[in-house]
Amino acid sequence: EVQLSESGGGLLQPGGSLRLSCAASGFTFSSYAMSWVRQAPGKGLEWVSAIAGRGGPTFYADSVKGRFTISRDNSKNTLFLQMNSLRAEDTAIYYCAKDLGVTIVEVTGLFGDWGQGTLVTVSS
Amino acid sequence: VLTQSPGTLSLSPGERATLSCRASQSIRNSYLGWYQQKPGQAPRLLIYRASNRATGIPDRFSGSGSGTDFTLTITRLEPEDFAVYFCQQYGNSALTFGGGTKVEIK
């Protein structure tokens, strides 16, 4: 059974930094692209970033480009999102999501499995 | 940009639900998915490539469309189907979601 478990969320001030983690199990982690998708309270879904199974290529939404960095440690089955220069509008639940099909050197961006999310609140 | 309509659909159990997703430009290879999200839960994939049901999804859910116009149909609403539904395009690297349609009990 695929399991994705996010951690690292919290409350922080504008301009701060945070690193989210997503621990994966139940599948061959390095064979699948992974993404971060966020959802502001009471709002819709917004894709944030994606990374292919082998660690590259990577992709970012314009809203986070230059501030967020996605990475993965395939030896530890863990996905990361380093978030810098945080803004109030980054407040959201952050989900990690696994591509539906095998995507070692590419990203499909079709999400077959999701974690339960971790809440990031940016407020002064 | 993906535009979903209506924003809210008020129906009774057993009725048919028809949800629309319109894209501002043609979606390559019909790379359009539909997700269901219930309160407090993560989204769940229902449909991929416009018309293919994901594993374990009941056949009362069906998807259709191509180009810029797509539809999710739920033939007979069950109590557990009342939720928010999102469409998503994955035809290019700038992945985008629609704003969602809430299917509520009338």
mmCIF file with all atom_site columns, C-alpha atoms in Angstrom, chain B:
data_model
loop_
_atom_site.group_PDB
_atom_site.id
_atom_site.type_symbol
_atom_site.label_atom_id
_atom_site.label_alt_id
_atom_site.label_comp_id
_atom_site.label_asym_id
_atom_site.label_entity_id
_atom_site.label_seq_id
_atom_site.pdbx_PDB_ins_code
_atom_site.Cartn_x
_atom_site.Cartn_y
_atom_site.Cartn_z
_atom_site.occupancy
_atom_site.B_iso_or_equiv
_atom_site.pdbx_formal_charge
_atom_site.auth_seq_id
_atom_site.auth_comp_id
_atom_site.auth_asym_id
_atom_site.auth_atom_id
_atom_site.pdbx_PDB_model_num
ATOM 1   C CA . VAL B 1 1   ? -6.709  28.349 -17.405 1.00 0.00 ? 1   VAL B CA 1
ATOM 2   C CA . LEU B 1 2   ? -9.338  25.773 -16.491 1.00 0.00 ? 2   LEU B CA 1
ATOM 3   C CA . THR B 1 3   ? -12.847 27.037 -15.748 1.00 0.00 ? 3   THR B CA 1
ATOM 4   C CA . GLN B 1 4   ? -15.265 24.710 -13.985 1.00 0.00 ? 4   GLN B CA 1
ATOM 5   C CA . SER B 1 5   ? -19.008 25.137 -13.955 1.00 0.00 ? 5   SER B CA 1
ATOM 6   C CA . PRO B 1 6   ? -21.262 25.330 -12.163 1.00 0.00 ? 6   PRO B CA 1
ATOM 7   C CA . GLY B 1 7   ? -19.593 26.423 -8.966  1.00 0.00 ? 7   GLY B CA 1
ATOM 8   C CA . THR B 1 8   ? -22.168 24.542 -6.923  1.00 0.00 ? 8   THR B CA 1
ATOM 9   C CA . LEU B 1 9   ? -24.564 21.799 -7.984  1.00 0.00 ? 9   LEU B CA 1
ATOM 10  C CA . SER B 1 10  ? -27.497 21.025 -5.677  1.00 0.00 ? 10  SER B CA 1
ATOM 11  C CA . LEU B 1 11  ? -28.913 17.567 -6.345  1.00 0.00 ? 11  LEU B CA 1
ATOM 12  C CA . SER B 1 12  ? -30.627 14.694 -4.581  1.00 0.00 ? 12  SER B CA 1
ATOM 13  C CA . PRO B 1 13  ? -29.268 11.164 -4.184  1.00 0.00 ? 13  PRO B CA 1
ATOM 14  C CA . GLY B 1 14  ? -30.072 9.120  -7.249  1.00 0.00 ? 14  GLY B CA 1
ATOM 15  C CA . GLU B 1 15  ? -29.949 12.096 -9.593  1.00 0.00 ? 15  GLU B CA 1
ATOM 16  C CA . ARG B 1 16  ? -27.473 12.612 -12.405 1.00 0.00 ? 16  ARG B CA 1
ATOM 17  C CA . ALA B 1 17  ? -24.649 15.120 -12.033 1.00 0.00 ? 17  ALA B CA 1
ATOM 18  C CA . THR B 1 18  ? -22.966 16.777 -14.988 1.00 0.00 ? 18  THR B CA 1
ATOM 19  C CA . LEU B 1 19  ? -19.850 18.844 -14.294 1.00 0.00 ? 19  LEU B CA 1
ATOM 20  C CA . SER B 1 20  ? -18.043 20.939 -16.892 1.00 0.00 ? 20  SER B CA 1
ATOM 21  C CA . CYS B 1 21  ? -14.394 21.880 -17.275 1.00 0.00 ? 21  CYS B CA 1
ATOM 22  C CA . ARG B 1 22  ? -13.385 24.283 -20.027 1.00 0.00 ? 22  ARG B CA 1
ATOM 23  C CA . ALA B 1 23  ? -9.794  25.062 -20.963 1.00 0.00 ? 23  ALA B CA 1
ATOM 24  C CA . SER B 1 24  ? -8.561  28.354 -22.375 1.00 0.00 ? 24  SER B CA 1
ATOM 25  C CA . GLN B 1 25  ? -6.534  26.415 -24.941 1.00 0.00 ? 25  GLN B CA 1
ATOM 26  C CA . SER B 1 26  ? -6.621  22.896 -26.290 1.00 0.00 ? 26  SER B CA 1
ATOM 27  C CA . ILE B 1 27  ? -5.251  20.256 -23.925 1.00 0.00 ? 27  ILE B CA 1
ATOM 28  C CA . ARG B 1 28  ? -2.635  18.078 -25.566 1.00 0.00 ? 28  ARG B CA 1
ATOM 29  C CA . ASN B 1 29  ? -3.616  14.413 -25.904 1.00 0.00 ? 29  ASN B CA 1
ATOM 30  C CA . SER B 1 30  ? -6.660  15.033 -23.681 1.00 0.00 ? 30  SER B CA 1
ATOM 31  C CA . TYR B 1 31  ? -4.380  15.020 -20.638 1.00 0.00 ? 31  TYR B CA 1
ATOM 32  C CA . LEU B 1 32  ? -7.223  15.996 -18.335 1.00 0.00 ? 32  LEU B CA 1
ATOM 33  C CA . GLY B 1 33  ? -7.936  14.420 -14.974 1.00 0.00 ? 33  GLY B CA 1
ATOM 34  C CA . TRP B 1 34  ? -10.738 14.659 -12.444 1.00 0.00 ? 34  TRP B CA 1
ATOM 35  C CA . TYR B 1 35  ? -10.358 14.463 -8.673  1.00 0.00 ? 35  TYR B CA 1
ATOM 36  C CA . GLN B 1 36  ? -12.826 14.179 -5.815  1.00 0.00 ? 36  GLN B CA 1
ATOM 37  C CA . GLN B 1 37  ? -12.154 15.838 -2.476  1.00 0.00 ? 37  GLN B CA 1
ATOM 38  C CA . LYS B 1 38  ? -14.166 15.402 0.692   1.00 0.00 ? 38  LYS B CA 1
ATOM 39  C CA . PRO B 1 39  ? -13.837 17.726 3.708   1.00 0.00 ? 39  PRO B CA 1
ATOM 40  C CA . GLY B 1 40  ? -10.649 17.148 5.651   1.00 0.00 ? 40  GLY B CA 1
ATOM 41  C CA . GLN B 1 41  ? -9.316  14.671 3.106   1.00 0.00 ? 41  GLN B CA 1
ATOM 42  C CA . ALA B 1 42  ? -6.766  14.710 0.337   1.00 0.00 ? 42  ALA B CA 1
ATOM 43  C CA . PRO B 1 43  ? -8.032  14.633 -3.251  1.00 0.00 ? 43  PRO B CA 1
ATOM 44  C CA . ARG B 1 44  ? -8.597  11.271 -4.940  1.00 0.00 ? 44  ARG B CA 1
ATOM 45  C CA . LEU B 1 45  ? -8.043  10.614 -8.625  1.00 0.00 ? 45  LEU B CA 1
ATOM 46  C CA . LEU B 1 46  ? -11.234 9.565  -10.427 1.00 0.00 ? 46  LEU B CA 1
ATOM 47  C CA . ILE B 1 47  ? -10.556 9.959  -14.138 1.00 0.00 ? 47  ILE B CA 1
ATOM 48  C CA . TYR B 1 48  ? -7.398  10.342 -16.234 1.00 0.00 ? 48  TYR B CA 1
ATOM 49  C CA . ARG B 1 49  ? -6.865  11.192 -19.866 1.00 0.00 ? 49  ARG B CA 1
ATOM 50  C CA . ALA B 1 50  ? -10.389 12.583 -20.004 1.00 0.00 ? 50  ALA B CA 1
ATOM 51  C CA . SER B 1 51  ? -12.268 9.285  -19.965 1.00 0.00 ? 51  SER B CA 1
ATOM 52  C CA . ASN B 1 52  ? -10.308 6.555  -18.155 1.00 0.00 ? 52  ASN B CA 1
ATOM 53  C CA . ARG B 1 53  ? -11.440 5.545  -14.690 1.00 0.00 ? 53  ARG B CA 1
ATOM 54  C CA . ALA B 1 54  ? -8.709  5.162  -12.104 1.00 0.00 ? 54  ALA B CA 1
ATOM 55  C CA . THR B 1 55  ? -8.378  1.904  -10.219 1.00 0.00 ? 55  THR B CA 1
ATOM 56  C CA . GLY B 1 56  ? -11.298 1.189  -7.931  1.00 0.00 ? 56  GLY B CA 1
ATOM 57  C CA . ILE B 1 57  ? -13.524 3.992  -9.185  1.00 0.00 ? 57  ILE B CA 1
ATOM 58  C CA . PRO B 1 58  ? -17.176 2.922  -9.627  1.00 0.00 ? 58  PRO B CA 1
ATOM 59  C CA . ASP B 1 59  ? -18.581 2.906  -13.128 1.00 0.00 ? 59  ASP B CA 1
ATOM 60  C CA . ARG B 1 60  ? -21.196 5.525  -12.242 1.00 0.00 ? 60  ARG B CA 1
ATOM 61  C CA . PHE B 1 61  ? -18.339 7.993  -12.770 1.00 0.00 ? 61  PHE B CA 1
ATOM 62  C CA . SER B 1 62  ? -17.499 8.729  -16.386 1.00 0.00 ? 62  SER B CA 1
ATOM 63  C CA . GLY B 1 63  ? -15.524 11.360 -18.209 1.00 0.00 ? 63  GLY B CA 1
ATOM 64  C CA . SER B 1 64  ? -15.739 12.666 -21.729 1.00 0.00 ? 64  SER B CA 1
ATOM 65  C CA . GLY B 1 65  ? -14.493 15.438 -23.956 1.00 0.00 ? 65  GLY B CA 1
ATOM 66  C CA . SER B 1 66  ? -11.481 16.599 -25.906 1.00 0.00 ? 66  SER B CA 1
ATOM 67  C CA . GLY B 1 67  ? -9.765  19.773 -26.978 1.00 0.00 ? 67  GLY B CA 1
ATOM 68  C CA . THR B 1 68  ? -11.056 22.464 -24.634 1.00 0.00 ? 68  THR B CA 1
ATOM 69  C CA . ASP B 1 69  ? -14.339 21.014 -23.332 1.00 0.00 ? 69  ASP B CA 1
ATOM 70  C CA . PHE B 1 70  ? -14.557 18.180 -20.832 1.00 0.00 ? 70  PHE B CA 1
ATOM 71  C CA . THR B 1 71  ? -17.323 16.687 -18.731 1.00 0.00 ? 71  THR B CA 1
ATOM 72  C CA . LEU B 1 72  ? -17.518 14.521 -15.626 1.00 0.00 ? 72  LEU B CA 1
ATOM 73  C CA . THR B 1 73  ? -20.799 12.663 -15.244 1.00 0.00 ? 73  THR B CA 1
ATOM 74  C CA . ILE B 1 74  ? -22.040 10.847 -12.178 1.00 0.00 ? 74  ILE B CA 1
ATOM 75  C CA . THR B 1 75  ? -25.015 8.821  -13.352 1.00 0.00 ? 75  THR B CA 1
ATOM 76  C CA . ARG B 1 76  ? -26.733 8.169  -10.004 1.00 0.00 ? 76  ARG B CA 1
ATOM 77  C CA . LEU B 1 77  ? -25.489 10.100 -7.036  1.00 0.00 ? 77  LEU B CA 1
ATOM 78  C CA . GLU B 1 78  ? -24.726 8.059  -3.955  1.00 0.00 ? 78  GLU B CA 1
ATOM 79  C CA . PRO B 1 79  ? -24.531 9.727  -0.509  1.00 0.00 ? 79  PRO B CA 1
ATOM 80  C CA . GLU B 1 80  ? -20.735 9.415  -0.552  1.00 0.00 ? 80  GLU B CA 1
ATOM 81  C CA . ASP B 1 81  ? -20.481 11.323 -3.857  1.00 0.00 ? 81  ASP B CA 1
ATOM 82  C CA . PHE B 1 82  ? -21.339 14.687 -2.328  1.00 0.00 ? 82  PHE B CA 1
ATOM 83  C CA . ALA B 1 83  ? -17.986 16.413 -2.420  1.00 0.00 ? 83  ALA B CA 1
ATOM 84  C CA . VAL B 1 84  ? -15.903 18.915 -4.371  1.00 0.00 ? 84  VAL B CA 1
ATOM 85  C CA . TYR B 1 85  ? -14.614 17.929 -7.797  1.00 0.00 ? 85  TYR B CA 1
ATOM 86  C CA . PHE B 1 86  ? -11.566 19.404 -9.499  1.00 0.00 ? 86  PHE B CA 1
ATOM 87  C CA . CYS B 1 87  ? -10.338 19.027 -13.034 1.00 0.00 ? 87  CYS B CA 1
ATOM 88  C CA . GLN B 1 88  ? -6.616  19.220 -13.798 1.00 0.00 ? 88  GLN B CA 1
ATOM 89  C CA . GLN B 1 89  ? -4.623  19.458 -17.006 1.00 0.00 ? 89  GLN B CA 1
ATOM 90  C CA . TYR B 1 90  ? -1.258  17.745 -17.278 1.00 0.00 ? 90  TYR B CA 1
ATOM 91  C CA . GLY B 1 91  ? -0.598  18.391 -20.932 1.00 0.00 ? 91  GLY B CA 1
ATOM 92  C CA . ASN B 1 92  ? 2.255   20.745 -20.239 1.00 0.00 ? 92  ASN B CA 1
ATOM 93  C CA . SER B 1 93  ? 4.709   21.330 -17.424 1.00 0.00 ? 93  SER B CA 1
ATOM 94  C CA . ALA B 1 94  ? 2.668   24.206 -15.983 1.00 0.00 ? 94  ALA B CA 1
ATOM 95  C CA . LEU B 1 95  ? 0.137   21.960 -14.301 1.00 0.00 ? 95  LEU B CA 1
ATOM 96  C CA . THR B 1 96  ? -3.152  23.650 -13.493 1.00 0.00 ? 96  THR B CA 1
ATOM 97  C CA . PHE B 1 97  ? -6.369  22.850 -11.666 1.00 0.00 ? 97  PHE B CA 1
ATOM 98  C CA . GLY B 1 98  ? -9.849  24.199 -12.168 1.00 0.00 ? 98  GLY B CA 1
ATOM 99  C CA . GLY B 1 99  ? -11.526 26.103 -9.385  1.00 0.00 ? 99  GLY B CA 1
ATOM 100 C CA . GLY B 1 100 ? -13.755 23.190 -8.416  1.00 0.00 ? 100 GLY B CA 1
ATOM 101 C CA . THR B 1 101 ? -17.437 22.272 -8.425  1.00 0.00 ? 101 THR B CA 1
ATOM 102 C CA . LYS B 1 102 ? -19.158 21.493 -5.164  1.00 0.00 ? 102 LYS B CA 1
ATOM 103 C CA . VAL B 1 103 ? -21.854 18.838 -5.414  1.00 0.00 ? 103 VAL B CA 1
ATOM 104 C CA . GLU B 1 104 ? -24.150 19.327 -2.442  1.00 0.00 ? 104 GLU B CA 1
ATOM 105 C CA . ILE B 1 105 ? -27.280 17.608 -1.210  1.00 0.00 ? 105 ILE B CA 1
ATOM 106 C CA . LYS B 1 106 ? -30.441 19.419 -2.225  1.00 0.00 ? 106 LYS B CA 1
#
